[in-house]
Short mmCIF file of C-alpha atoms in Angstrom, two decimals:
data_model
loop_
_atom_site.label_atom_id
_atom_site.label_comp_id
_atom_site.label_asym_id
_atom_site.label_seq_id
_atom_site.Cartn_x
_atom_site.Cartn_y
_atom_site.Cartn_z
CA GLU A 154 0.00 0.00 0.00
CA ALA A 155 1.26 3.43 -0.93
CA ASP A 156 2.11 5.94 1.80
CA ILE A 157 1.77 9.36 0.24
CA TYR A 158 0.19 12.28 2.04
CA GLN A 159 -1.14 15.67 1.04
CA THR A 160 -2.11 18.62 3.20
CA PRO A 161 -4.36 20.42 3.42
CA ARG A 162 -7.15 18.29 1.94
CA TYR A 163 -9.32 21.35 1.36
CA LEU A 164 -8.36 25.03 1.12
CA VAL A 165 -10.44 28.15 0.45
CA ILE A 166 -8.45 31.37 0.09
CA GLY A 167 -8.75 34.85 -1.33
CA THR A 168 -7.18 36.15 -4.52
CA GLY A 169 -3.56 37.25 -4.24
CA LYS A 170 -2.63 34.99 -1.33
CA LYS A 171 0.53 32.90 -1.35
CA ILE A 172 -0.09 29.23 -0.62
CA THR A 173 1.94 26.05 -0.35
CA LEU A 174 0.46 22.62 -0.91
CA GLU A 175 2.36 19.91 0.91
CA CYS A 176 3.16 16.41 -0.35
CA SER A 177 5.17 13.76 1.46
CA GLN A 178 5.89 10.10 0.81
CA THR A 179 7.53 7.51 3.03
CA MET A 180 8.44 4.97 0.33
CA GLY A 181 11.80 6.45 -0.57
CA HIS A 182 10.70 7.01 -4.16
CA ASP A 183 12.97 9.20 -6.27
CA LYS A 184 10.32 10.40 -8.69
CA MET A 185 7.47 12.69 -7.67
CA TYR A 186 4.80 14.51 -9.66
CA TRP A 187 2.13 17.20 -9.36
CA TYR A 188 -1.03 16.99 -11.43
CA GLN A 189 -4.02 19.31 -11.79
CA GLN A 190 -7.44 17.81 -12.40
CA ASP A 191 -10.75 19.56 -12.98
CA PRO A 192 -14.03 17.65 -12.44
CA GLY A 193 -14.60 15.07 -15.16
CA MET A 194 -11.37 15.95 -16.91
CA GLU A 195 -8.05 14.24 -17.42
CA LEU A 196 -4.96 14.72 -15.27
CA HIS A 197 -2.60 17.48 -16.40
CA LEU A 198 1.06 17.26 -15.38
CA ILE A 199 2.30 20.58 -13.96
CA HIS A 200 5.63 19.69 -12.32
CA TYR A 201 7.84 16.68 -11.72
CA SER A 202 11.08 15.72 -10.03
CA TYR A 203 13.42 12.80 -10.59
CA GLY A 204 15.31 13.32 -7.36
CA VAL A 205 16.68 15.81 -4.86
CA ASN A 206 17.45 19.20 -6.42
CA SER A 207 15.82 18.13 -9.69
CA THR A 208 12.58 19.80 -10.85
CA GLU A 209 10.97 20.19 -14.26
CA LYS A 210 7.82 21.81 -15.62
CA GLY A 211 5.15 19.61 -17.13
CA ASP A 212 2.84 20.09 -20.07
CA LEU A 213 0.42 22.46 -18.38
CA SER A 214 1.57 26.04 -18.16
CA SER A 215 1.43 26.93 -14.52
CA GLU A 216 2.16 29.88 -12.28
CA SER A 217 3.31 27.57 -9.54
CA THR A 218 6.77 26.52 -8.40
CA VAL A 219 8.10 23.42 -6.69
CA SER A 220 11.16 22.41 -4.71
CA ARG A 221 12.79 19.10 -3.88
CA ILE A 222 15.22 19.53 -1.02
CA ARG A 223 14.47 16.15 0.56
CA THR A 224 13.55 12.88 -1.14
CA GLU A 225 10.31 12.52 0.78
CA HIS A 226 9.00 16.08 0.39
CA PHE A 227 7.74 17.86 -2.77
CA PRO A 228 5.81 21.06 -1.97
CA LEU A 229 3.96 23.14 -4.56
CA THR A 230 3.75 26.92 -4.11
CA LEU A 231 1.45 29.47 -5.70
CA GLU A 232 2.91 32.96 -5.18
CA SER A 233 -0.34 34.78 -5.92
CA ALA A 234 -3.48 32.68 -6.13
CA ARG A 235 -6.19 33.51 -8.69
CA PRO A 236 -9.68 32.11 -9.26
CA SER A 237 -8.32 30.28 -12.32
CA HIS A 238 -6.20 28.18 -9.93
CA THR A 239 -9.33 26.64 -8.46
CA SER A 240 -8.92 22.91 -9.03
CA GLN A 241 -7.96 19.56 -7.52
CA TYR A 242 -4.18 19.11 -7.09
CA LEU A 243 -2.83 15.57 -6.98
CA CYS A 244 0.65 14.50 -5.91
CA ALA A 245 2.14 11.17 -7.01
CA SER A 246 5.35 9.25 -6.46
CA GLN A 247 7.06 6.49 -8.40
CA ASN A 248 10.01 4.18 -7.80
CA GLY A 249 10.95 3.98 -11.46
CA GLN A 250 13.96 1.76 -10.90
CA GLY A 251 12.96 -0.74 -13.57
CA VAL A 252 10.23 -2.93 -14.97
CA GLY A 253 7.72 -3.65 -12.27
CA GLU A 254 8.67 -0.50 -10.40
CA ASP A 255 7.00 2.06 -12.66
CA THR A 256 3.64 2.42 -10.99
CA GLN A 257 2.66 5.90 -9.85
CA TYR A 258 0.99 6.08 -6.44
CA PHE A 259 -1.26 9.04 -5.72
CA GLY A 260 -2.05 11.04 -2.62
CA PRO A 261 -5.62 11.93 -1.63
CA GLY A 262 -5.47 15.34 -3.30
CA THR A 263 -5.95 18.95 -2.25
CA ARG A 264 -9.13 20.67 -3.33
CA LEU A 265 -8.27 24.38 -3.79
CA THR A 266 -10.86 27.12 -4.15
CA VAL A 267 -9.72 30.69 -4.80
CA LEU A 268 -12.35 33.34 -4.27
CA GLU B 64 -3.46 13.15 -31.41
CA ASP B 65 -4.49 11.28 -28.27
CA GLN B 66 -2.18 8.43 -27.34
CA VAL B 67 -4.68 6.95 -24.89
CA THR B 68 -8.41 6.78 -25.62
CA GLN B 69 -10.92 5.34 -23.20
CA SER B 70 -14.44 4.26 -24.06
CA PRO B 71 -17.19 4.63 -23.25
CA GLU B 72 -16.97 8.01 -21.48
CA ALA B 73 -19.78 6.95 -19.17
CA LEU B 74 -21.44 3.63 -18.42
CA ARG B 75 -24.51 2.83 -16.38
CA LEU B 76 -25.07 -0.76 -15.29
CA GLN B 77 -27.54 -2.59 -13.16
CA GLU B 78 -26.10 -4.49 -10.24
CA GLY B 79 -24.94 -7.87 -11.53
CA GLU B 80 -24.77 -6.75 -15.17
CA SER B 81 -21.24 -7.55 -16.38
CA SER B 82 -19.48 -5.30 -18.89
CA SER B 83 -16.10 -4.13 -20.15
CA LEU B 84 -14.27 -0.83 -20.35
CA ASN B 85 -11.83 -0.18 -23.18
CA CYS B 86 -8.48 1.59 -23.30
CA SER B 87 -6.82 1.88 -26.71
CA TYR B 88 -3.32 3.27 -27.13
CA THR B 89 -1.07 4.30 -29.99
CA VAL B 90 2.45 4.37 -28.55
CA SER B 91 5.15 2.78 -30.70
CA GLY B 92 6.33 0.54 -27.90
CA LEU B 93 4.71 -0.20 -24.57
CA ARG B 94 6.62 -0.16 -21.32
CA GLY B 95 3.55 -0.53 -19.11
CA LEU B 96 -0.20 0.04 -18.98
CA PHE B 97 -1.83 1.01 -15.71
CA TRP B 98 -5.43 0.93 -14.48
CA TYR B 99 -6.63 3.14 -11.64
CA ARG B 100 -9.92 3.65 -9.85
CA GLN B 101 -10.82 7.20 -8.77
CA ASP B 102 -13.65 8.10 -6.42
CA PRO B 103 -15.04 11.66 -6.47
CA GLY B 104 -12.77 14.15 -4.73
CA LYS B 105 -10.03 11.58 -4.13
CA GLY B 106 -6.74 10.60 -5.72
CA PRO B 107 -6.53 7.68 -8.16
CA GLU B 108 -6.12 4.29 -6.50
CA PHE B 109 -3.83 1.83 -8.25
CA LEU B 110 -5.46 -1.36 -9.56
CA PHE B 111 -3.24 -3.14 -12.10
CA THR B 112 -0.11 -2.90 -14.20
CA LEU B 113 0.16 -4.88 -17.45
CA TYR B 114 3.39 -5.20 -19.43
CA SER B 115 2.92 -7.53 -22.40
CA ALA B 116 0.21 -8.67 -24.78
CA GLY B 117 -1.71 -11.63 -23.46
CA GLU B 118 -1.16 -10.69 -19.84
CA GLU B 119 -4.16 -10.77 -17.50
CA LYS B 120 -4.62 -9.68 -13.89
CA GLU B 121 -7.57 -10.07 -11.55
CA LYS B 122 -8.76 -8.47 -8.37
CA GLU B 123 -12.15 -9.35 -6.93
CA ARG B 124 -14.73 -8.53 -9.65
CA LEU B 125 -12.19 -6.85 -11.93
CA LYS B 126 -10.01 -8.43 -14.60
CA ALA B 127 -7.64 -6.50 -16.84
CA THR B 128 -6.39 -7.85 -20.16
CA LEU B 129 -3.89 -6.49 -22.67
CA THR B 130 -3.38 -6.78 -26.43
CA LYS B 131 -0.90 -4.94 -28.64
CA LYS B 132 -3.33 -2.07 -29.20
CA GLU B 133 -5.75 -2.03 -26.30
CA SER B 134 -6.63 -3.11 -22.82
CA PHE B 135 -9.96 -4.14 -21.36
CA LEU B 136 -11.15 -3.87 -17.81
CA HIS B 137 -13.82 -6.50 -17.35
CA ILE B 138 -16.25 -6.05 -14.48
CA THR B 139 -18.11 -9.20 -13.49
CA ALA B 140 -21.38 -8.94 -11.57
CA PRO B 141 -20.71 -5.36 -10.45
CA LYS B 142 -22.00 -3.92 -7.20
CA PRO B 143 -22.93 -0.30 -6.43
CA GLU B 144 -19.63 0.12 -4.59
CA ASP B 145 -17.83 -0.42 -7.90
CA SER B 146 -19.17 2.96 -9.04
CA ALA B 147 -16.19 5.22 -9.77
CA THR B 148 -14.14 6.65 -12.62
CA TYR B 149 -11.66 4.16 -14.06
CA LEU B 150 -8.47 5.64 -15.52
CA CYS B 151 -6.03 4.05 -17.92
CA ALA B 152 -2.45 5.26 -18.32
CA VAL B 153 0.30 4.20 -20.72
CA GLN B 154 4.05 4.42 -20.34
CA GLU B 155 6.02 4.42 -23.59
CA ALA B 156 9.10 2.25 -23.98
CA GLY B 157 12.30 4.22 -24.33
CA GLY B 158 10.61 7.41 -23.23
CA SER B 159 10.34 9.18 -19.92
CA TYR B 160 8.86 7.56 -16.85
CA ILE B 161 5.83 9.80 -17.14
CA PRO B 162 2.65 7.95 -18.12
CA THR B 163 0.00 9.41 -20.43
CA PHE B 164 -3.48 9.25 -18.93
CA GLY B 165 -6.79 8.77 -20.68
CA ARG B 166 -9.86 10.80 -19.74
CA GLY B 167 -11.42 7.90 -17.89
CA THR B 168 -14.71 6.02 -17.92
CA SER B 169 -17.30 7.03 -15.36
CA LEU B 170 -19.09 3.92 -14.14
CA ILE B 171 -22.36 3.99 -12.22
CA VAL B 172 -23.82 0.74 -10.93
CA HIS B 173 -27.45 0.94 -9.89
CA PRO B 174 -28.79 -1.36 -7.16
#
């Protein structure tokens, strides 16, 4: 069973606020991902990391930033939240060390509403 | 061009009415195909990974199969608690580790 955690689970904030969404995993996985998902829509990759001090932007243009200072921790920061950022944010981790180790495991998600 | 296409988009079944969900893919080489279940407001929950054509995996009422161009998720005698969105994702051989997700099939099982 995957051990990946996200906090907060729900967040309602005003426009212009700076927020950080937390994601932690206890599996020692090198690879971690952030996805954005709107209701009934597919997952959009916004950031990923293949290890400590490694971060890359995904396909979805985003005004967020990430950091990877520790293997287990991959926070996502929005410097100035806007109503267009309202969405579900999903964090995932992956071992990726070879065949049979490629499965992504997801956290429970953070539902963000920007007023 | 979509690499992963899931059909149908939505499916309504009566309890006990077996059916199948389809995931077709167009990658040049397959490293792995993944099935997930997602409940509303929650993160996707891993179900199966398939690696080669002919492979099958089962879990309770679910069975996943794989051919060279598509995968099926068979649901036998479904129950209302099987209601969820089922996502398929494909990882391309020789590419990055990042899978490409389909849009999912929303399944509702009526009692």
